[in-house]
Short mmCIF file of C-alpha atoms and ligand atoms in Angstrom, two decimals:
data_model
loop_
_atom_site.label_atom_id
_atom_site.label_comp_id
_atom_site.label_asym_id
_atom_site.label_seq_id
_atom_site.Cartn_x
_atom_site.Cartn_y
_atom_site.Cartn_z
CA MET H 1 82.03 82.86 129.42
CA GLU H 2 84.44 85.09 127.55
CA GLU H 3 85.16 84.15 123.92
CA LYS H 4 88.77 83.27 123.17
CA VAL H 5 89.83 85.03 119.95
CA ILE H 6 92.19 82.93 117.85
CA ALA H 7 94.19 84.63 115.11
CA GLY H 8 92.67 84.15 111.65
CA GLN H 9 89.25 83.22 113.05
CA VAL H 10 86.10 85.17 112.29
CA THR H 11 82.70 85.38 113.97
CA CYS H 12 79.84 83.29 112.62
CA PRO H 13 77.31 85.73 111.10
CA GLN H 14 74.48 83.60 112.60
CA CYS H 15 75.48 82.74 116.19
CA GLY H 16 78.43 85.12 116.73
CA GLN H 17 80.79 82.33 117.91
CA MET H 18 84.38 82.20 116.65
CA VAL H 19 84.82 79.94 113.61
CA ASN H 20 87.59 78.92 111.28
CA PRO H 21 86.84 80.75 107.99
CA HIS H 22 87.80 77.66 106.02
CA GLU H 23 84.89 75.65 107.45
CA ARG H 24 81.77 75.31 105.29
CA LEU H 25 79.36 74.91 108.19
CA CYS H 26 79.51 76.69 111.55
CA PRO H 27 80.51 74.00 114.13
CA HIS H 28 78.34 75.77 116.75
CA CYS H 29 75.03 76.49 115.03
CA GLY H 30 75.44 74.45 111.83
CA VAL H 31 74.58 77.31 109.47
CA PRO H 32 76.29 77.29 106.02
CA LEU H 33 78.81 80.10 106.56
CA ALA H 34 78.85 81.47 103.01
CA GLN H 35 75.07 81.82 102.83
CA ALA H 36 74.90 83.40 106.28
CA ALA H 37 77.69 85.77 105.19
CA ALA H 38 75.76 86.80 102.07
CA ILE H 39 72.60 87.49 104.10
CA ALA H 40 74.49 89.37 106.82
CA GLU H 41 76.28 91.44 104.18
CA ARG H 42 72.95 92.55 102.75
CA MET H 43 71.68 93.47 106.22
CA ILE H 44 74.79 95.53 106.96
CA GLN H 45 74.46 97.36 103.68
CA SER H 46 70.79 98.21 104.27
CA ASN H 47 71.63 99.42 107.81
CA LEU H 48 74.22 101.79 106.44
CA THR H 49 71.63 103.89 104.64
CA PRO H 50 71.26 107.20 106.52
CA ASP H 51 67.70 106.80 107.86
CA ASN H 52 68.07 107.83 111.50
CA VAL H 53 70.36 110.85 111.21
CA VAL H 54 69.13 113.79 113.34
CA PRO H 55 68.30 116.64 110.96
CA ILE H 56 70.09 119.88 111.73
CA ALA H 57 67.54 122.36 110.39
CA PRO H 58 68.45 126.00 109.79
CA GLU H 59 65.29 127.04 111.73
CA ILE H 60 67.07 126.56 115.04
CA LEU H 61 69.24 129.55 114.20
CA VAL H 62 66.37 131.90 113.22
CA PRO H 63 65.89 134.54 115.96
CA ARG H 64 62.35 134.85 117.30
CA LEU H 65 62.74 138.30 118.76
CA GLY H 66 59.03 139.11 119.27
CA GLU H 67 58.22 135.93 121.15
CA TYR H 68 61.29 136.36 123.29
CA LEU H 69 60.20 139.89 124.31
CA ILE H 70 56.73 138.58 125.25
CA GLU H 71 58.30 135.73 127.25
CA ARG H 72 60.36 138.14 129.34
CA GLY H 73 57.30 140.43 129.82
CA THR H 74 58.73 143.44 127.92
CA ILE H 75 55.81 143.67 125.47
CA SER H 76 52.32 142.16 125.24
CA ASP H 77 50.96 139.93 122.54
CA ALA H 78 48.88 142.82 121.21
CA ASP H 79 52.03 145.02 121.05
CA LEU H 80 53.76 142.37 118.97
CA GLN H 81 50.84 141.99 116.55
CA ARG H 82 50.77 145.78 116.11
CA ALA H 83 54.51 145.97 115.49
CA LEU H 84 54.39 143.03 113.06
CA ALA H 85 51.59 144.68 111.10
CA VAL H 86 53.65 147.88 110.80
CA SER H 87 56.81 145.96 109.87
CA ARG H 88 54.96 144.37 106.94
CA LEU H 89 54.21 147.80 105.47
CA PRO H 90 56.86 149.19 103.15
CA GLY H 91 59.06 151.86 104.76
CA ALA H 92 60.07 155.23 103.31
CA ASN H 93 62.62 153.59 100.95
CA GLY H 94 60.07 150.98 99.84
CA GLN H 95 61.69 148.20 101.92
CA ARG H 96 60.19 146.30 104.83
CA ARG H 97 61.38 147.40 108.27
CA LEU H 98 62.96 145.06 110.78
CA LEU H 99 60.85 144.22 113.85
CA GLY H 100 63.39 145.72 116.28
CA GLN H 101 63.32 149.09 114.50
CA VAL H 102 59.50 149.13 114.47
CA LEU H 103 59.38 148.38 118.22
CA LEU H 104 61.72 151.34 118.80
CA ASP H 105 59.71 153.62 116.47
CA LEU H 106 56.47 152.68 118.27
CA GLU H 107 58.27 153.30 121.58
CA LEU H 108 57.27 149.82 122.78
CA VAL H 109 60.91 149.10 123.65
CA ASP H 110 63.82 151.43 124.38
CA ARG H 111 67.23 151.07 122.63
CA GLU H 112 69.00 149.79 125.74
CA THR H 113 66.46 146.98 126.31
CA LEU H 114 66.51 146.04 122.63
CA ASP H 115 70.32 145.82 122.61
CA GLN H 116 70.27 143.75 125.76
CA VAL H 117 67.61 141.38 124.38
CA VAL H 118 69.49 140.97 121.09
CA THR H 119 72.74 140.25 122.97
CA GLU H 120 70.98 137.69 125.17
CA GLN H 121 69.51 136.05 122.13
CA ILE H 122 72.84 135.92 120.34
CA LEU H 123 74.41 134.30 123.41
CA GLU H 124 71.59 131.76 123.56
CA LEU H 125 72.00 130.98 119.88
CA GLN H 126 75.73 130.64 120.33
CA SER H 127 75.28 128.14 123.12
CA ALA H 128 72.65 126.26 121.07
CA LEU H 129 75.11 126.17 118.19
CA GLN H 130 77.88 124.87 120.41
CA GLN H 131 75.60 122.17 121.76
CA SER H 132 74.51 121.21 118.29
CA ASN H 133 78.17 121.05 117.20
CA ARG H 134 78.96 118.78 120.12
CA HIS H 135 76.01 116.59 119.17
CA LEU H 136 77.15 116.55 115.57
CA GLU H 137 80.70 115.60 116.51
CA GLN H 138 79.36 112.83 118.69
CA ARG H 139 77.20 111.56 115.80
CA VAL H 140 80.19 111.68 113.45
CA ARG H 141 82.30 109.69 115.92
CA GLN H 142 79.49 107.18 116.38
CA ARG H 143 78.89 106.80 112.61
CA THR H 144 82.63 106.47 111.95
CA SER H 145 82.92 103.66 114.43
CA GLU H 146 79.75 102.02 113.02
CA LEU H 147 81.27 102.26 109.52
CA GLN H 148 84.57 100.82 110.72
CA ASN H 149 82.77 97.90 112.35
CA ALA H 150 80.67 97.34 109.24
CA LEU H 151 83.78 97.46 107.08
CA SER H 152 85.64 94.88 109.09
CA LYS H 153 82.50 92.73 109.24
CA LEU H 154 82.13 92.98 105.45
CA SER H 155 85.71 91.93 104.87
CA GLU H 156 85.18 88.91 107.16
CA LEU H 157 82.00 88.03 105.28
CA ASN H 158 83.79 88.37 101.98
CA GLN H 159 86.46 85.99 103.20
CA LEU H 160 83.81 83.44 104.16
CA LYS H 161 82.20 83.69 100.73
CA SER H 162 85.41 83.28 98.76
CA ASN H 163 86.49 80.40 100.99
CA PHE H 164 83.20 78.76 100.12
CA ILE H 165 84.14 78.82 96.42
CA ALA H 166 87.52 77.29 97.24
CA ASN H 167 85.96 74.59 99.46
CA VAL H 168 83.33 73.58 96.96
CA SER H 169 85.84 73.62 94.11
CA HIS H 170 88.16 71.29 96.01
CA GLU H 171 85.29 68.96 96.84
CA LEU H 172 84.17 68.92 93.20
CA ARG H 173 87.59 67.71 92.19
CA THR H 174 87.32 64.37 94.05
CA PRO H 175 84.28 62.95 92.22
CA LEU H 176 85.64 64.37 88.99
CA THR H 177 88.88 62.42 89.43
CA HIS H 178 86.82 59.20 89.62
CA ILE H 179 84.84 60.14 86.51
CA LYS H 180 88.03 60.94 84.62
CA GLY H 181 89.70 57.70 85.77
CA TYR H 182 86.84 55.54 84.50
CA LEU H 183 86.52 57.51 81.26
CA ASP H 184 90.23 56.94 80.59
CA LEU H 185 89.88 53.21 81.33
CA MET H 186 86.96 52.97 78.94
CA ALA H 187 88.74 54.96 76.24
CA ASP H 188 91.72 52.63 76.52
CA HIS H 189 89.32 49.64 76.11
CA ILE H 190 90.42 48.26 79.50
CA LEU H 191 86.80 47.83 80.55
CA GLY H 192 85.87 46.09 77.29
CA GLU H 193 85.40 46.89 73.63
CA LEU H 194 83.15 49.81 72.63
CA THR H 195 80.77 50.21 69.73
CA GLU H 196 81.27 53.17 67.39
CA ASP H 197 78.37 55.05 69.02
CA GLN H 198 79.77 54.41 72.48
CA SER H 199 83.21 55.68 71.37
CA GLU H 200 81.58 58.86 70.05
CA ALA H 201 79.64 59.35 73.29
CA LEU H 202 82.82 58.77 75.26
CA LYS H 203 84.65 61.45 73.28
CA VAL H 204 81.93 63.98 74.16
CA MET H 205 82.06 62.99 77.83
CA ARG H 206 85.84 63.35 77.96
CA ARG H 207 85.68 66.82 76.38
CA ALA H 208 83.02 67.89 78.87
CA GLU H 209 85.04 66.44 81.74
CA GLY H 210 88.11 68.36 80.56
CA ARG H 211 86.15 71.59 80.50
CA LEU H 212 84.77 70.95 84.00
CA GLU H 213 88.30 70.39 85.26
CA GLU H 214 89.42 73.70 83.76
CA LEU H 215 86.47 75.55 85.30
CA ILE H 216 87.16 74.11 88.73
CA ASP H 217 90.82 75.11 88.44
CA GLU H 218 89.75 78.62 87.51
CA LEU H 219 87.37 78.83 90.46
CA ILE H 220 90.09 77.71 92.85
CA HIS H 221 92.52 80.25 91.45
CA PHE H 222 89.88 82.96 91.49
CA SER H 223 88.86 82.34 95.09
CA LEU H 224 92.52 82.38 96.10
CA ALA H 225 93.04 85.62 94.22
CA SER H 226 89.96 87.32 95.66
CA SER H 227 90.87 86.45 99.24
CA ASP H 228 94.33 88.00 98.80
CA GLU H 229 95.92 84.62 99.24
CA LEU H 230 97.86 84.57 96.01
CA PHE H 231 101.10 83.13 97.32
CA LEU H 232 103.87 83.12 94.77
CA GLN H 233 106.49 80.42 94.78
CA ARG H 234 109.14 82.26 92.85
CA GLY H 235 112.12 80.62 91.27
CA ALA H 236 114.49 81.31 88.36
CA CYS H 237 112.56 80.30 85.29
CA ASP H 238 112.99 80.06 81.52
CA VAL H 239 109.74 81.41 80.09
CA ALA H 240 110.53 79.83 76.70
CA VAL H 241 109.99 76.44 78.33
CA LEU H 242 106.64 77.58 79.76
CA VAL H 243 105.59 78.86 76.32
CA SER H 244 106.44 75.51 74.69
CA GLU H 245 104.45 73.66 77.36
CA ALA H 246 101.45 75.97 76.95
CA LEU H 247 101.53 75.54 73.16
CA THR H 248 101.75 71.75 73.48
CA LYS H 249 98.74 71.72 75.83
CA CYS H 250 96.72 73.95 73.48
CA ALA H 251 97.72 72.15 70.26
CA PRO H 252 94.71 69.75 70.19
CA LYS H 253 92.26 72.68 70.53
CA ALA H 254 94.06 74.63 67.81
CA ARG H 255 93.98 71.59 65.47
CA GLU H 256 90.30 71.11 66.17
CA ARG H 257 89.62 74.71 65.11
CA SER H 258 92.10 74.70 62.16
CA ILE H 259 94.24 77.42 63.73
CA SER H 260 97.99 77.45 63.30
CA LEU H 261 100.12 77.91 66.42
CA ALA H 262 103.52 79.54 66.17
CA SER H 263 106.20 80.92 68.46
CA SER H 264 109.36 82.95 68.14
CA LEU H 265 111.55 81.59 70.88
CA GLU H 266 115.24 82.29 71.08
CA ALA H 267 117.35 79.51 72.54
CA GLY H 268 118.58 80.44 76.02
CA SER H 269 116.18 83.32 76.65
CA PRO H 270 117.02 85.32 79.83
CA LEU H 271 115.76 83.92 83.12
CA VAL H 272 113.06 85.62 85.16
CA MET H 273 112.13 85.20 88.84
CA VAL H 274 108.52 84.03 88.74
CA ASP H 275 106.04 81.45 89.99
CA ALA H 276 106.45 79.09 87.04
CA GLU H 277 103.17 77.26 87.58
CA LYS H 278 101.14 80.48 87.64
CA ILE H 279 102.91 82.15 84.71
CA GLY H 280 102.51 78.86 82.78
CA TRP H 281 98.79 79.04 83.54
CA VAL H 282 98.68 82.67 82.34
CA LEU H 283 100.30 81.72 79.02
CA GLN H 284 97.92 78.82 78.56
CA GLU H 285 94.90 81.02 79.31
CA LEU H 286 96.04 83.72 76.85
CA VAL H 287 96.71 81.16 74.11
CA GLU H 288 93.37 79.42 74.78
CA ASN H 289 91.56 82.76 74.52
CA ALA H 290 93.41 83.56 71.30
CA ILE H 291 92.32 80.20 69.83
CA LYS H 292 88.74 80.63 71.08
CA PHE H 293 88.31 84.09 69.58
CA THR H 294 90.00 83.43 66.22
CA PRO H 295 87.97 82.02 63.32
CA PRO H 296 89.18 78.80 61.62
CA GLY H 297 92.16 79.34 59.33
CA GLY H 298 93.63 82.00 61.63
CA ARG H 299 96.95 82.14 63.40
CA VAL H 300 98.06 82.46 67.02
CA GLU H 301 101.62 83.37 67.87
CA VAL H 302 103.62 83.78 71.09
CA ARG H 303 106.66 86.07 70.91
CA LEU H 304 109.40 86.51 73.47
CA GLY H 305 111.77 89.45 73.31
CA ARG H 306 113.94 91.68 75.42
CA GLU H 307 113.29 95.34 76.26
CA ASP H 308 116.11 96.74 78.42
CA ASP H 309 116.04 94.74 81.64
CA ARG H 310 112.62 93.23 81.00
CA LEU H 311 111.44 90.17 79.15
CA VAL H 312 108.47 91.02 76.93
CA ILE H 313 105.95 88.29 76.23
CA ALA H 314 103.25 88.80 73.61
CA VAL H 315 100.38 86.51 72.63
CA GLN H 316 98.79 87.66 69.41
CA ASP H 317 96.07 86.35 67.15
CA THR H 318 94.30 87.15 63.90
CA GLY H 319 90.86 86.85 65.49
CA ILE H 320 87.75 88.94 66.05
CA GLY H 321 89.59 91.58 68.11
CA ILE H 322 88.27 93.83 70.88
CA ALA H 323 86.99 97.41 70.63
CA PRO H 324 89.55 99.67 72.41
CA GLU H 325 86.85 101.10 74.70
CA GLN H 326 85.97 97.57 75.90
CA ILE H 327 89.49 96.53 76.79
CA ASP H 328 89.13 97.44 80.49
CA GLU H 329 85.91 95.42 80.74
CA ILE H 330 87.43 92.10 79.73
CA PHE H 331 89.46 91.99 82.96
CA GLU H 332 86.33 92.30 85.13
CA PRO H 333 85.23 89.02 86.78
CA PHE H 334 82.52 87.12 84.89
CA HIS H 335 82.62 89.73 82.13
CA GLN H 336 82.38 88.51 78.57
CA LEU H 337 81.94 90.56 75.45
CA ASP H 338 79.56 89.68 72.59
CA GLY H 339 77.28 87.07 74.21
CA SER H 340 76.66 84.99 71.09
CA ILE H 341 80.34 84.38 70.28
CA THR H 342 81.19 83.79 73.92
CA ARG H 343 78.37 81.30 74.37
CA ARG H 344 79.70 79.39 71.38
CA ALA H 345 83.22 79.63 72.74
CA GLY H 346 82.28 78.60 76.32
CA GLY H 347 83.90 79.82 79.53
CA VAL H 348 82.66 81.92 82.41
CA GLY H 349 84.72 85.09 82.08
CA LEU H 350 87.19 84.55 84.92
CA GLY H 351 90.35 83.77 82.94
CA LEU H 352 91.58 87.30 82.33
CA THR H 353 90.65 88.50 85.84
CA LEU H 354 93.02 85.96 87.21
CA VAL H 355 95.63 86.53 84.50
CA ARG H 356 95.86 90.17 85.55
CA LYS H 357 95.97 89.31 89.26
CA ILE H 358 98.81 86.85 88.73
CA ILE H 359 100.77 89.28 86.57
CA GLU H 360 100.23 92.20 88.93
CA SER H 361 101.19 90.13 91.95
CA HIS H 362 104.54 89.68 90.18
CA GLY H 363 104.85 93.48 90.14
CA ALA H 364 104.28 93.44 86.36
CA THR H 365 101.57 94.82 84.08
CA ILE H 366 99.57 93.52 81.14
CA GLU H 367 98.49 95.55 78.10
CA VAL H 368 96.11 94.79 75.27
CA GLN H 369 96.41 96.19 71.76
CA SER H 370 93.44 95.47 69.54
CA GLN H 371 90.87 96.74 67.08
CA VAL H 372 87.61 95.01 66.15
CA GLY H 373 88.24 92.53 63.34
CA GLU H 374 92.00 92.96 63.44
CA GLY H 375 93.07 90.42 66.03
CA ALA H 376 94.35 91.05 69.53
CA ARG H 377 97.78 91.30 71.15
CA PHE H 378 98.17 90.67 74.91
CA VAL H 379 101.58 91.81 76.15
CA PHE H 380 103.22 91.63 79.56
CA TRP H 381 106.69 92.34 80.86
CA LEU H 382 108.69 90.49 83.53
CA PRO H 383 111.90 91.78 85.11
CA ILE H 384 114.95 89.83 83.96
CA LEU H 385 116.98 88.15 86.69
CA GLU H 386 120.39 89.82 87.11
CA SER H 387 123.11 87.37 86.03
N1 LIG R 401 92.11 87.10 72.18
C1 LIG R 401 90.90 87.62 72.32
N2 LIG R 401 90.25 88.16 71.25
C2 LIG R 401 89.00 88.69 71.39
N3 LIG R 401 88.32 88.75 72.56
C3 LIG R 401 88.91 88.25 73.65
C4 LIG R 401 90.21 87.66 73.59
N4 LIG R 401 90.54 87.26 74.86
C5 LIG R 401 89.48 87.57 75.64
N5 LIG R 401 88.50 88.17 74.92
C6 LIG R 401 87.20 88.68 75.44
O1 LIG R 401 87.34 88.87 76.84
C7 LIG R 401 86.35 88.11 77.53
C8 LIG R 401 86.89 87.68 78.88
O2 LIG R 401 87.95 86.72 78.70
P1 LIG R 401 88.21 85.67 79.85
O3 LIG R 401 89.39 84.85 79.48
O4 LIG R 401 88.24 86.41 81.14
O5 LIG R 401 86.87 84.81 79.86
P2 LIG R 401 86.42 83.60 78.91
O6 LIG R 401 87.57 83.13 78.07
O7 LIG R 401 85.18 84.03 78.22
O8 LIG R 401 86.06 82.48 79.97
P3 LIG R 401 87.11 81.63 80.85
O9 LIG R 401 88.47 82.22 80.64
O10 LIG R 401 86.61 81.86 82.25
O11 LIG R 401 87.00 80.25 80.38
C9 LIG R 401 86.02 86.96 76.60
O12 LIG R 401 84.76 86.41 76.86
C10 LIG R 401 86.05 87.68 75.25
O13 LIG R 401 84.86 88.38 75.04
MG1 LIG R 402 89.46 82.78 78.93
#
C-alpha cells in the first residue's frame, strides 16, 4: 500500500511510517522517536565516511608499451627483456633512454610501427580516461544525491529531537504546578501551622521549585528556537515598562545577594515593534545574569537611550566580567565560563543562546563590552516605530 505523505509529517527512523513529529512515541512501532532519531543520526553520520569510493589510481594512465608490442606479436618476450636491459644503461648524455628509442636502435621495431602503436595506445588511454570520467561523474551524482538524502533525513531527525525537549518540558510543567500549588498553600498556613524548621524547609523547597520552573521555561524556549519555530507576536511596545517589570521580578534575588538595582528610564520612551513577552524575558535573563555574576555590594543598571532611529538598551553590572576572547563562547548552548563560579551561580548555559536568538529574530543584534574584573555591558538595539 502506498504511503500517504501529509505535510509536516516525517518518517519514523525505526519503521519508516509517516508520523507527526510532535508525537513522543511512534504510533506504528511504539519506538521513542527522539531516541530513534539520535541513533539513526549516528548511523547516517558513520555511513557518510568515504569508505567505498572507487580509487582512481594514476597507474591506469601509465603506458605499458613493451607488453602491448608483445600482445600484438610485434616483438617477443626475449626482445623486450633485451631492450629493457639496454634502456636501463645510461645513454651518451648520461641519461636513460626511452624504451621506444631503444627498440628502434636495436631494429626490433621500425618507426612506422612504433608511431602506429603509440597512437593506438594513446587512443586506448583516451577512451579509458573518458570511461573513468563518466564513472566519476556518475559517482559524484550518486554521492550528491546520497548527501542530499542524508541532509534532509538529519534535519527531520533534529526536528524530532528538539520536539522531544519541548514535549518533555511541557509534561514536566503539570506535576510542577501541583507541587507549587501545595507549597503555596503550606506557606500561607492554609494547610495548618508550621514549626520553624518546617518553614525553613519550605523556603528551600520553594526556591528549588522556582528554579525548576525557570529551567523548564528555558528548555521550552530553547527547543522552540532550535526548531526554527520562534514565532514573534509583534506589537507596539514601551520597553521602559518591560524593564520595570524585569527589575521588579529580579528584585528579591538582588536583595538576597546585596546588589543594588538601578535604571535610567525616561518617561514616554519611544515605542518599538516587538514581541513584548520575549523581549521582557530577554531583559529578565540579562538582569538575572548580571546579578548572578556580580559579587555582593555590586550594582546592576539598565539604561535606555536613543541612537538615531533605534532604541538602545544596555544592561550593565560591576561584576566579574568576561575576557574579550571568550565573549563569543557565552552565546553557545550549554556553554558556561569558569566552572566553579557558574556551579555556585546555577543555571545550564542556555539563557544567552536564547537571548541572541530572540534578538536576532527581531532583526536586531546584541553586543557585549567587558573586561575581566571590570563588569560587563550587554547592549542591543531595536528599531523605533515611526510615529
Ligand atoms: N553579566 C555577566 N558577567 C559575567 N559573565 C557572564 C555574564 N552573563 C553571562 N556570563 C557568562 O556566560 C555564561 C552563559 O550565560 P547563560 O545566561 O547562557 O547561562 P547561565 O546563566 O550560566 O545559565 P542559564 O541562563 O541557563 O540559567 C555564564 O555561565 C557566565 O559564565
Ligand atoms: Mg543565564
